[in-house]
Tab-separated table of C-alpha atoms in Angstrom:
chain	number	residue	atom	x	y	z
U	29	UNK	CA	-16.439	53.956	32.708
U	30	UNK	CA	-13.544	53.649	29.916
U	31	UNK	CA	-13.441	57.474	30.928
U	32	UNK	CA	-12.930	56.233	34.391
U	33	UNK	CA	-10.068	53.976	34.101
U	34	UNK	CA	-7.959	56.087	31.572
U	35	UNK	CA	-8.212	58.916	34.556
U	36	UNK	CA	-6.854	56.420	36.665
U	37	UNK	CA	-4.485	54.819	34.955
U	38	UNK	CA	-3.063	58.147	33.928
U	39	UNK	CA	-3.113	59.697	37.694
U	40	UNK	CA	-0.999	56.311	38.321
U	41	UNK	CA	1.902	56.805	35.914
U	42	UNK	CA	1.979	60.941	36.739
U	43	UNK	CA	2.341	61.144	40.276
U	44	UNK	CA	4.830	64.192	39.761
U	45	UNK	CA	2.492	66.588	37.369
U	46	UNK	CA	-0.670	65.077	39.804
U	47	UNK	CA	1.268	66.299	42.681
U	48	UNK	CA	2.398	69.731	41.548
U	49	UNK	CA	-0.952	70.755	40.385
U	50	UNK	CA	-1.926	69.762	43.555
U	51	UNK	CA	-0.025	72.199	45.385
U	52	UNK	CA	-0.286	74.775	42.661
U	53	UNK	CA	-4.259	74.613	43.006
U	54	UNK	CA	-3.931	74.560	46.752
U	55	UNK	CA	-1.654	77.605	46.614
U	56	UNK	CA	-3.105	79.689	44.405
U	57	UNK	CA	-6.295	79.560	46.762
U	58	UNK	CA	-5.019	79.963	50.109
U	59	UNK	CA	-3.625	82.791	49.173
U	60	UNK	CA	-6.435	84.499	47.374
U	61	UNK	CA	-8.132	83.253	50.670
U	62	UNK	CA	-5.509	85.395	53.258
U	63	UNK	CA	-5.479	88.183	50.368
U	64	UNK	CA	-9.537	88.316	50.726
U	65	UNK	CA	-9.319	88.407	54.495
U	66	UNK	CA	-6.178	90.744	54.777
U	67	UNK	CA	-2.978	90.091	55.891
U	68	UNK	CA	-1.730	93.871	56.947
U	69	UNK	CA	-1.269	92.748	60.272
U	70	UNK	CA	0.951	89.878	60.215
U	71	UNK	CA	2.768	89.923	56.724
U	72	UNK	CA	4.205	86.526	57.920
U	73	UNK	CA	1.320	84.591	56.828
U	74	UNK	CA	1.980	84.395	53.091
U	75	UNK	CA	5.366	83.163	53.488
U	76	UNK	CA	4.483	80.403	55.963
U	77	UNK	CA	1.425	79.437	54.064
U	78	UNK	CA	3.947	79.252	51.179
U	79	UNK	CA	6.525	77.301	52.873
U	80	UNK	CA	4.281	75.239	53.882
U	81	UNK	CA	2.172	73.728	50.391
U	82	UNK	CA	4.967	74.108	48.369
U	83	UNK	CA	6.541	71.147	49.605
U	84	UNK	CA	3.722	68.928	48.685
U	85	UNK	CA	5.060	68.911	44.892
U	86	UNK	CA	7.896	66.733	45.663
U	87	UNK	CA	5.665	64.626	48.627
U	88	UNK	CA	6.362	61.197	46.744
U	89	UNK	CA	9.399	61.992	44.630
U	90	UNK	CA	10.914	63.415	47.681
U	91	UNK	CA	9.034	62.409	50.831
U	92	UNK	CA	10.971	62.578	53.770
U	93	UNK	CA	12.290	66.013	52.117
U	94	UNK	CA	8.620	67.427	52.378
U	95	UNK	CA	7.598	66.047	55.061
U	96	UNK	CA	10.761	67.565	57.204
U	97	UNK	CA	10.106	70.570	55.613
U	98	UNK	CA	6.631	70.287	56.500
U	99	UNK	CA	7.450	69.893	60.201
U	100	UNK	CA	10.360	72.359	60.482
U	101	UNK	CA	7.876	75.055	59.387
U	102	UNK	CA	5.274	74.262	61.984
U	103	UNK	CA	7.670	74.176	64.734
U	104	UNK	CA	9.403	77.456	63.853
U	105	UNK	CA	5.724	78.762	63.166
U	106	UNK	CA	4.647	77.475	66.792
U	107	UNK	CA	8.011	79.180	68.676
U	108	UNK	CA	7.840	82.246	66.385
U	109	UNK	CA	4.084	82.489	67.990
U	110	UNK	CA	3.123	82.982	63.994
U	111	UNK	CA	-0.509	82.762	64.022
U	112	UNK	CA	-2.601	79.445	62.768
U	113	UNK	CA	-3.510	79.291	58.795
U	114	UNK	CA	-5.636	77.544	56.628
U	115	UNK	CA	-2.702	75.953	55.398
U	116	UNK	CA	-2.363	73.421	58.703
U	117	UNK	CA	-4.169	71.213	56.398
U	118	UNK	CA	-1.276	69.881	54.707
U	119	UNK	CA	0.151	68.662	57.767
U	120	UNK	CA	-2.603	65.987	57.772
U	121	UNK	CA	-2.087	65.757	53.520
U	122	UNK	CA	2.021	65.064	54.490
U	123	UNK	CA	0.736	62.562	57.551
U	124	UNK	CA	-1.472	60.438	55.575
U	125	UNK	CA	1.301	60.780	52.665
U	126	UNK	CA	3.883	59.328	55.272
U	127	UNK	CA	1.337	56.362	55.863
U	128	UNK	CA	1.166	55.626	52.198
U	129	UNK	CA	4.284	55.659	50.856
U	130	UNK	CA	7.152	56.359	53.865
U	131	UNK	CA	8.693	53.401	55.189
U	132	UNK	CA	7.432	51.987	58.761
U	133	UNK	CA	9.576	54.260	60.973
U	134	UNK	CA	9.040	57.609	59.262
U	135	UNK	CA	5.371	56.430	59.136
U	136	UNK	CA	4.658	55.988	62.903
U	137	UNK	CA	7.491	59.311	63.645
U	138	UNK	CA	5.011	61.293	61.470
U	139	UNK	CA	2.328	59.849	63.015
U	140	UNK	CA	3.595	60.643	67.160
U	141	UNK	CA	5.047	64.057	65.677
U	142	UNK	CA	1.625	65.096	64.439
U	143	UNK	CA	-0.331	64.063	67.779
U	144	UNK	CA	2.321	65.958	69.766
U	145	UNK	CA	2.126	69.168	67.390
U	146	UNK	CA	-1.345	68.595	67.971
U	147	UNK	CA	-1.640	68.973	71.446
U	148	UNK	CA	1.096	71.780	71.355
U	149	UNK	CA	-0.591	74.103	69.098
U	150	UNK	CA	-4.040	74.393	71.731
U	151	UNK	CA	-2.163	74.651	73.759
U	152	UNK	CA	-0.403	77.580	72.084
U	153	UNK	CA	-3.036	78.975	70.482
U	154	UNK	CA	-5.998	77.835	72.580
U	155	UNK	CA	-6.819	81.452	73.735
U	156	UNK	CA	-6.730	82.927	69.758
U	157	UNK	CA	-9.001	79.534	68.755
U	158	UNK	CA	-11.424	80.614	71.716
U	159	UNK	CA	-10.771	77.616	73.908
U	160	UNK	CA	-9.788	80.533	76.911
U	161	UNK	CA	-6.639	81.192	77.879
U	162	UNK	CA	-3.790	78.985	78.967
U	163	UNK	CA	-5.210	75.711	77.573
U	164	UNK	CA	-2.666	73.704	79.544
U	165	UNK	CA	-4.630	74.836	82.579
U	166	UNK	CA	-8.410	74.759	81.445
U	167	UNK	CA	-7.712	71.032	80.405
U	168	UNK	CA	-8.100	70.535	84.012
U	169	UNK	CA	-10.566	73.220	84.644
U	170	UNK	CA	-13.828	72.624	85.909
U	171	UNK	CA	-15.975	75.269	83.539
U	172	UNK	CA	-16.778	75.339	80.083
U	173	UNK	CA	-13.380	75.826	79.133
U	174	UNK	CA	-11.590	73.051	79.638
U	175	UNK	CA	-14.449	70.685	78.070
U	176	UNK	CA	-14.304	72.852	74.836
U	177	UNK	CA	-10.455	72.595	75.303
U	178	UNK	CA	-10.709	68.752	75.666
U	179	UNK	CA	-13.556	68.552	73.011
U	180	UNK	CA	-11.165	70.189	70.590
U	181	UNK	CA	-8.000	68.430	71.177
U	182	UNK	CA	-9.879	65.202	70.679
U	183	UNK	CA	-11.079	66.249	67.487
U	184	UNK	CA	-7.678	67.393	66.514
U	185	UNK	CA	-6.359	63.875	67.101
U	186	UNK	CA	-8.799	62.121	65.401
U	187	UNK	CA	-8.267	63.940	62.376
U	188	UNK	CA	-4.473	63.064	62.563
U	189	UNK	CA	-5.312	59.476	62.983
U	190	UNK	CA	-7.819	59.771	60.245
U	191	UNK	CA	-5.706	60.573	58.076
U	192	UNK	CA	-2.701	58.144	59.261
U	193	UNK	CA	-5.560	54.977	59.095
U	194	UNK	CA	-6.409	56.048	55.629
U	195	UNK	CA	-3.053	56.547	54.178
U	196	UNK	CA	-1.948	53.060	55.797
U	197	UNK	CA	-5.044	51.498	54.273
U	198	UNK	CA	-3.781	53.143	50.584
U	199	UNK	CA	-0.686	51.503	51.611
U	200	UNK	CA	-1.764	47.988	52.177
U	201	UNK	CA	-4.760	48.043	48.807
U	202	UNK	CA	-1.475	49.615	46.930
U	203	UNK	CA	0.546	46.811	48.198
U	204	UNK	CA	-2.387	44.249	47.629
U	205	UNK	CA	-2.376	45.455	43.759
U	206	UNK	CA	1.212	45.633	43.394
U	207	UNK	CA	1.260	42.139	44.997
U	208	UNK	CA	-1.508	41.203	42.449
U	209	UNK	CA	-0.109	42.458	39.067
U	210	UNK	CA	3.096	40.635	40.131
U	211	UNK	CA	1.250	37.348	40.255
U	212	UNK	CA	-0.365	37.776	36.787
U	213	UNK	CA	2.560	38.357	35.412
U	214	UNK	CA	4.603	35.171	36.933
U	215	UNK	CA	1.360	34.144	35.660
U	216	UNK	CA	1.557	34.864	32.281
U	217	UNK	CA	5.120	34.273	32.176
U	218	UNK	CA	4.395	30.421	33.305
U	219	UNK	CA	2.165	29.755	30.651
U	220	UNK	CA	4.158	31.290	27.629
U	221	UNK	CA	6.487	28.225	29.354
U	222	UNK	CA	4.251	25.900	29.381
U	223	UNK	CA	2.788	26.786	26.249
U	224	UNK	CA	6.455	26.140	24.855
U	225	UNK	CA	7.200	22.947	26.665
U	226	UNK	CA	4.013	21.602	25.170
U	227	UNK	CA	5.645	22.818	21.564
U	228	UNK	CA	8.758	21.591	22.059
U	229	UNK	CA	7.690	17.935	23.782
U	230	UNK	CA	4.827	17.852	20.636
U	231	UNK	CA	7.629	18.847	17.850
U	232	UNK	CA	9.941	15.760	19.450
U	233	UNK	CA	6.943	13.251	19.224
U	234	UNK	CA	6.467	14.646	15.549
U	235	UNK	CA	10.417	14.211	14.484
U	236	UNK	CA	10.281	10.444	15.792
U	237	UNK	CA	7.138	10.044	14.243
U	238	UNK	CA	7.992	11.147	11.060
U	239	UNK	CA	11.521	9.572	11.369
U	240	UNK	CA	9.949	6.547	11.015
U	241	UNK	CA	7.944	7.830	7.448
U	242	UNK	CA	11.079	8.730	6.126
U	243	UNK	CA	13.390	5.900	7.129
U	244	UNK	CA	10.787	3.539	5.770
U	245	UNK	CA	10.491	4.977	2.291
U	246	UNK	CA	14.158	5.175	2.039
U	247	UNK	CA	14.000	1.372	2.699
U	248	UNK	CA	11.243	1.101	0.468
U	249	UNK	CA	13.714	3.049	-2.031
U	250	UNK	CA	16.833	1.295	-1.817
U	251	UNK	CA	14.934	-2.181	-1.891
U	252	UNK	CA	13.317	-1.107	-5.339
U	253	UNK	CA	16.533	0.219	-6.506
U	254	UNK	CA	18.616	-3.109	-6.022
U	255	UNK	CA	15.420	-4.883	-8.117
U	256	UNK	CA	15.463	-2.735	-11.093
U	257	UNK	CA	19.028	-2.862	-10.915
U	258	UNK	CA	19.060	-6.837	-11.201
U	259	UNK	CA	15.979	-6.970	-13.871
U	260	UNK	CA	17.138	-4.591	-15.950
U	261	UNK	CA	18.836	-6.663	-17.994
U	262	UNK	CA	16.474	-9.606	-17.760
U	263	UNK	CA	12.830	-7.767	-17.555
U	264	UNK	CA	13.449	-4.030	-19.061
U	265	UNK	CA	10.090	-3.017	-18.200
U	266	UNK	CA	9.925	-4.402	-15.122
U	267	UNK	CA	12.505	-2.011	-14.133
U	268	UNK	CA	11.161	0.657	-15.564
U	269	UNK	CA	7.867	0.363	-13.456
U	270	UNK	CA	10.434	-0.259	-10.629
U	271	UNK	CA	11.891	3.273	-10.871
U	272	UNK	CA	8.495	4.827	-11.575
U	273	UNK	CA	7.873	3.198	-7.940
U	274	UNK	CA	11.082	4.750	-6.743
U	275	UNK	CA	10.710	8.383	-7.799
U	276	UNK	CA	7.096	8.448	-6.312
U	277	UNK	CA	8.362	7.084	-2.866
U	278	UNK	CA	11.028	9.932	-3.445
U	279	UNK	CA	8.880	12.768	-3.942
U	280	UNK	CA	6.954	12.049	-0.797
U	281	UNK	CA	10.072	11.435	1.210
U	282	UNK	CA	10.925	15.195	-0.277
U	283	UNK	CA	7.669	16.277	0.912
U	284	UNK	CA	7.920	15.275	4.550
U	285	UNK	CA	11.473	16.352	4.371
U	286	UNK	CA	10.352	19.583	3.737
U	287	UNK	CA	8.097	19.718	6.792
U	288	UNK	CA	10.533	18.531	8.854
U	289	UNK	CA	12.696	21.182	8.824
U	290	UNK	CA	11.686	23.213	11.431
U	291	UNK	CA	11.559	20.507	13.748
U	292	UNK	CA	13.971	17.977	13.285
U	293	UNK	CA	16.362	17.207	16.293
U	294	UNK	CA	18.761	14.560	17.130
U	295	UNK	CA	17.411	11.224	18.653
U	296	UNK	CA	19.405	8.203	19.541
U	297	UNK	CA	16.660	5.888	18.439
U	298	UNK	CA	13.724	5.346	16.675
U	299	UNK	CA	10.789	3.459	17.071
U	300	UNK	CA	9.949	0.347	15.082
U	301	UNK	CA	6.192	-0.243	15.662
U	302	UNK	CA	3.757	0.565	13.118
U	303	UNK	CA	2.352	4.179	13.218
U	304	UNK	CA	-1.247	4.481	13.309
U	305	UNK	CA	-3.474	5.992	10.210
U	306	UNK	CA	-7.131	6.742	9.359
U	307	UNK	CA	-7.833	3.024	9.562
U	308	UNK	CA	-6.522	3.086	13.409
U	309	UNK	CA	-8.903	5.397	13.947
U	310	UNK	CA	-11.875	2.181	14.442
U	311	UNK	CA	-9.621	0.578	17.150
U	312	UNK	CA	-8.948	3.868	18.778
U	313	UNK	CA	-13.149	4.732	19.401
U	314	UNK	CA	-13.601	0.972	20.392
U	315	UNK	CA	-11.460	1.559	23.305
U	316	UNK	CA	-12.800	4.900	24.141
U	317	UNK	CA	-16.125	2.813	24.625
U	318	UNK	CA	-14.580	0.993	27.378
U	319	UNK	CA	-14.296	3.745	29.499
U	320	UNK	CA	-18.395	4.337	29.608
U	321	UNK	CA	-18.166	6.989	27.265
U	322	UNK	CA	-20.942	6.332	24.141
U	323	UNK	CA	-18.598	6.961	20.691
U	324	UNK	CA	-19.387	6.890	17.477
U	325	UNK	CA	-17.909	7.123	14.159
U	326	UNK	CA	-19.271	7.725	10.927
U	327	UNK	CA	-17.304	8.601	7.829
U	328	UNK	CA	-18.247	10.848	4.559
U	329	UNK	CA	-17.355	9.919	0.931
U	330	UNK	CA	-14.148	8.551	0.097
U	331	UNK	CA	-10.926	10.406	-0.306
U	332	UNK	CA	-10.457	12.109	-3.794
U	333	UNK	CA	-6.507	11.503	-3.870
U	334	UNK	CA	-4.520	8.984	-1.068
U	335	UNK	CA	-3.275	11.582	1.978
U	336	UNK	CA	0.603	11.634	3.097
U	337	UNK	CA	1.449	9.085	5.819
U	338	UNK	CA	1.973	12.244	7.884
U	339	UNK	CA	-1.074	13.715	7.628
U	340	UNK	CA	-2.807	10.126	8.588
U	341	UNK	CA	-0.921	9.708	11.170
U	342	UNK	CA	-1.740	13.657	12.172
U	343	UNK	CA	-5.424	12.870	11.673
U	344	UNK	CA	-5.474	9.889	14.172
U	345	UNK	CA	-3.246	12.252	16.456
U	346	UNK	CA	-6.434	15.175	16.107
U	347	UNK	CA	-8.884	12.337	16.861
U	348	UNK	CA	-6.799	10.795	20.051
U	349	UNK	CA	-6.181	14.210	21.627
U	350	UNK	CA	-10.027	15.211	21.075
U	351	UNK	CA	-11.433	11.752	22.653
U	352	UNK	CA	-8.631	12.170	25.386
U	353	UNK	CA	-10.412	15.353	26.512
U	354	UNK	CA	-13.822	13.866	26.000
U	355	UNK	CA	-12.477	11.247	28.689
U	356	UNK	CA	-11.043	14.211	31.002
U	357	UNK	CA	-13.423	16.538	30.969
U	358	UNK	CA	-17.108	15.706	29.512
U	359	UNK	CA	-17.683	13.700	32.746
U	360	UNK	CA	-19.951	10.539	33.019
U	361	UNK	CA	-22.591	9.168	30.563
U	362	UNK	CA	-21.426	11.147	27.437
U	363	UNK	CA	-22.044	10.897	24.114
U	364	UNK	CA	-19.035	11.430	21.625
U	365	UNK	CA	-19.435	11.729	17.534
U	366	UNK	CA	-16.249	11.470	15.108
U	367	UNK	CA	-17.009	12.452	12.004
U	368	UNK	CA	-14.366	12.048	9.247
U	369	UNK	CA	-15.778	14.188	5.992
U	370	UNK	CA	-13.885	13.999	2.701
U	371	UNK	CA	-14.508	16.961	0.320
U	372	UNK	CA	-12.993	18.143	-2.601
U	373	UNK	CA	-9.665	19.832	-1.126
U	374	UNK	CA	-9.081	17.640	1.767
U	375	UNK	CA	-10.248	15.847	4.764
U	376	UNK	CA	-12.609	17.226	7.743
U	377	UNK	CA	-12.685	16.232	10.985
U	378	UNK	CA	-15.282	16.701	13.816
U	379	UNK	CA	-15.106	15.592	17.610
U	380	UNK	CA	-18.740	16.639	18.959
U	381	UNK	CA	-19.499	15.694	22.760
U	382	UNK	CA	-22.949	16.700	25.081
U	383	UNK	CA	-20.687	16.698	28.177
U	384	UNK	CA	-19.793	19.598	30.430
U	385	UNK	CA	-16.289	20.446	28.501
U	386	UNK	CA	-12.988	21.701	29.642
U	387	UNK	CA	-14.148	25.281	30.478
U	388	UNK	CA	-16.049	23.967	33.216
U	389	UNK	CA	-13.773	21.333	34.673
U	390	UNK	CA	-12.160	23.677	37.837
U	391	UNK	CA	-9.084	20.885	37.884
U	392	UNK	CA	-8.010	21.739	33.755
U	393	UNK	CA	-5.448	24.996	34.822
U	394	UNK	CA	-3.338	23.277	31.211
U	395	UNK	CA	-6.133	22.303	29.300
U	396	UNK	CA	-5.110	24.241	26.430
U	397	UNK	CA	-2.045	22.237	25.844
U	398	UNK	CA	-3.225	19.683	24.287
U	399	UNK	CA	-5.053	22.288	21.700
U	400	UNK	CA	-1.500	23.258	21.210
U	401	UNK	CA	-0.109	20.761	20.206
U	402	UNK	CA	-2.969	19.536	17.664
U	403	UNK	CA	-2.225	23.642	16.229
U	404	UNK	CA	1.433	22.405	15.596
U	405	UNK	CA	0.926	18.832	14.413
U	406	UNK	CA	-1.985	20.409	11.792
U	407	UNK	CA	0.508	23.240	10.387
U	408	UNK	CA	3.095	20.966	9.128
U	409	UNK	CA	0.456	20.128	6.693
U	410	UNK	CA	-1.059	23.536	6.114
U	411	UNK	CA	-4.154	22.467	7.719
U	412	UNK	CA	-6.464	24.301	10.533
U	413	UNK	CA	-7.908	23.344	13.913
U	414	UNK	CA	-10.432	24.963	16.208
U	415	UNK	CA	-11.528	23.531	19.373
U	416	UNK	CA	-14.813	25.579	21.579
U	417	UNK	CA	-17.668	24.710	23.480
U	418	UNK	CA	-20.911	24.716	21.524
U	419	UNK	CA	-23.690	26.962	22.115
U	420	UNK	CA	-26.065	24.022	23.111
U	421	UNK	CA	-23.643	22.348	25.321
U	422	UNK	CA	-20.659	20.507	25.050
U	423	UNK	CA	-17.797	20.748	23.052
U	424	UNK	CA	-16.641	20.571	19.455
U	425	UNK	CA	-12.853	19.964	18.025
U	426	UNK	CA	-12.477	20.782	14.303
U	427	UNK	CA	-9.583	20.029	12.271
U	428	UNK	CA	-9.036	20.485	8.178
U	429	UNK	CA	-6.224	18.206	6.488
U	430	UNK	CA	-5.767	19.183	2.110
U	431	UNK	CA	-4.902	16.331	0.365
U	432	UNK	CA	-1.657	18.082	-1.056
U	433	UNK	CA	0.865	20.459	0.471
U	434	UNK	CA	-0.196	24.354	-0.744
């Protein structure tokens, strides 16, 4: 099958070589044919059969070329009173070539000039094809004749239009495909948008977001700074645990600096209400259970070291998005389990649900946005998420948070 499809695919971008070794092949054995069956008495018969293949190497590149070519021979050949040869068959090769690839006009002219030569050449040669002589009269004869006359120019015309129909019907599945690949690739091209909207609208939520981290530890700074700076000459080491205060806030401000780089832009304002963390995350399932949809939550150990407010807040973010989906997607009567795992290096988290999933909602054409932008949130931190339907049903989010930046 992979054999298959390379053929194909190669016979599609070499239409030229394809073509030429077409009328090579086709050459080289009509004329071992007329050389086989002698040619002594009409040495006319090699050039016309000659003049008439060759063309068929340029029959796409050059189609209305051919195809005139094509014709002009044939009508010389039929007022020269040449005799008939095996090569006639392109003539139906060039019609059903015209119905593939010509435009309309040149289609249906091929097409009516074919039918016509048709009927001209029994007529012309009806008496050295055996149909009697003068076909134009034993058409309307009443013996034998004219039946095998009629028989034959009915067979004659089918061909043509056989091979017209079938060249219009590569035409229209060539069209179909063409029309087809187009769409996948507006496709395509939509969702590398999309797929970038959803990064650029998630890296705006995470610069206001953490604009609020950053503007509250440098409050948190400058507030600690004007208190060591009034008891340091009162309470020395007060002030000194003041500025041990200070360069910790400072170092974390640093840390989400750092991350922020990427993705900071200019906003006009900032919000004021309390970002959510890992204690949120309570409040958060209680509402989910409002909505008919059984949650739990169930938590694992206890953190070895306190995580950045960034990372908390991108926690509750990994937990919201997964329930969000639950409540999208799973469908009624569902069963949801958070489970928030502390280990050694960081902090696990797990969304499980029994529900149907995305994959199977027919109405979730973006549902791999929101996966998108849990990917970005969780790389500011050098974490990982994975989101897939489980093999007993349902689906499964996964996210890993380390405690410190690597």
């Amino acid at each position: 099958m992979d054999l298959h499809l390379r053929l194909a695919r190669w016979v599609r971008a070499h239409p030229g070589t394809v073509d030429a070794c077409l009328a090579l092949g086709l050459l080289v054995l009509l004329i071992l044919q007329l050389t086989a069956r002698g040619v002594a008495g009409d040495p006319l018969l090699i050039p016309v059969t000659f003049a008439l293949v060759a063309p068929l190497a340029w029959r796409r590149s050059r189609l209305l070329l051919s195809a005139g070519i094509v014709a002009g021979v044939s009508v010389l050949q039929l007022l020269a009173g040449i005799d008939p040869v095996p090569a006639q068959i392109v003539i139906l090769i060039t019609v059903y070539t015209l119905a593939a690839y010509a435009p309309r006009w040149a289609s249906l002219g091929g097409l009516g000039f074919a039918l016509l030569g048709a009927a001209a050449g029994l007529v012309r040669y009806g008496e050295i094809l055996g149909l009697g002589g003068g076909g134009s009269l034993t058409l309307f004869g009443v013996g034998g004749g004219g039946s095998l006359f009629l028989i034959s120019l009915i067979l004659f015309e089918s061909l043509v239009l056989l091979a017209w129909t079938m060249g219009d019907l590569a035409r229209s599945r060539r069209r179909a495909y063409q029309a087809l690949e187009d769409r996948t690739r507006r496709l395509e091209v939509e969702r590398q948008q999309e797929r970038d909207l959803a990064a650029a609208d998630e890296r705006s939520h995470i610069a206001r977001e953490m604009h609020d981290i950053v503007a509250h530890s440098l409050s948190v700074i400058i507030t600690q700074a004007d208190g060591a700076r009034y008891a340091s000459a009162q309470q020395p080491e007060l002030a000194a645990q003041t500025l041990g205060t200070i360069a910790d806030t400072g170092r974390g401000s640093l840390r989400e600096m750092r991350r922020l780089l990427g993705v900071l832009r200019g906003d006009e304002s900032a919000s004021t209400r309390p970002l959510p963390t890992l204690e949120d995350i309570d409040s958060l399932v209680r509402s989910v259970r409002r909505a008919d949809i059984r949650v739990s939550c169930r938590r694992i150990d206890t953190p070895r070291r306190p995580l950045p407010l960034g990372a908390e807040l991108t926690a509750y973010r990994v937990v919201q998005e997964a329930l969000t989906n639950v409540l999208k997607h799973a469908g009624p009567q569902t069963t949801a389990e958070v489970t928030l795992s502390y280990g050694p290096r960081g902090l696990s988290i797990t969304v499980d649900d029994d529900g149907r999933g995305a994959a199977a909602d027919p109405a979730t054409a973006g549902a791999g946005l929101g996966i998108t932008g849990m990917s970005e949130r969780v790389r500011l931190y050098d974490g990982t998420v994975s989101a897939a339907p489980r093999s007993g049903g349902g689906f499964r989010v996964e996210a890993f948070l380390p405690y410190t930046e690597a």
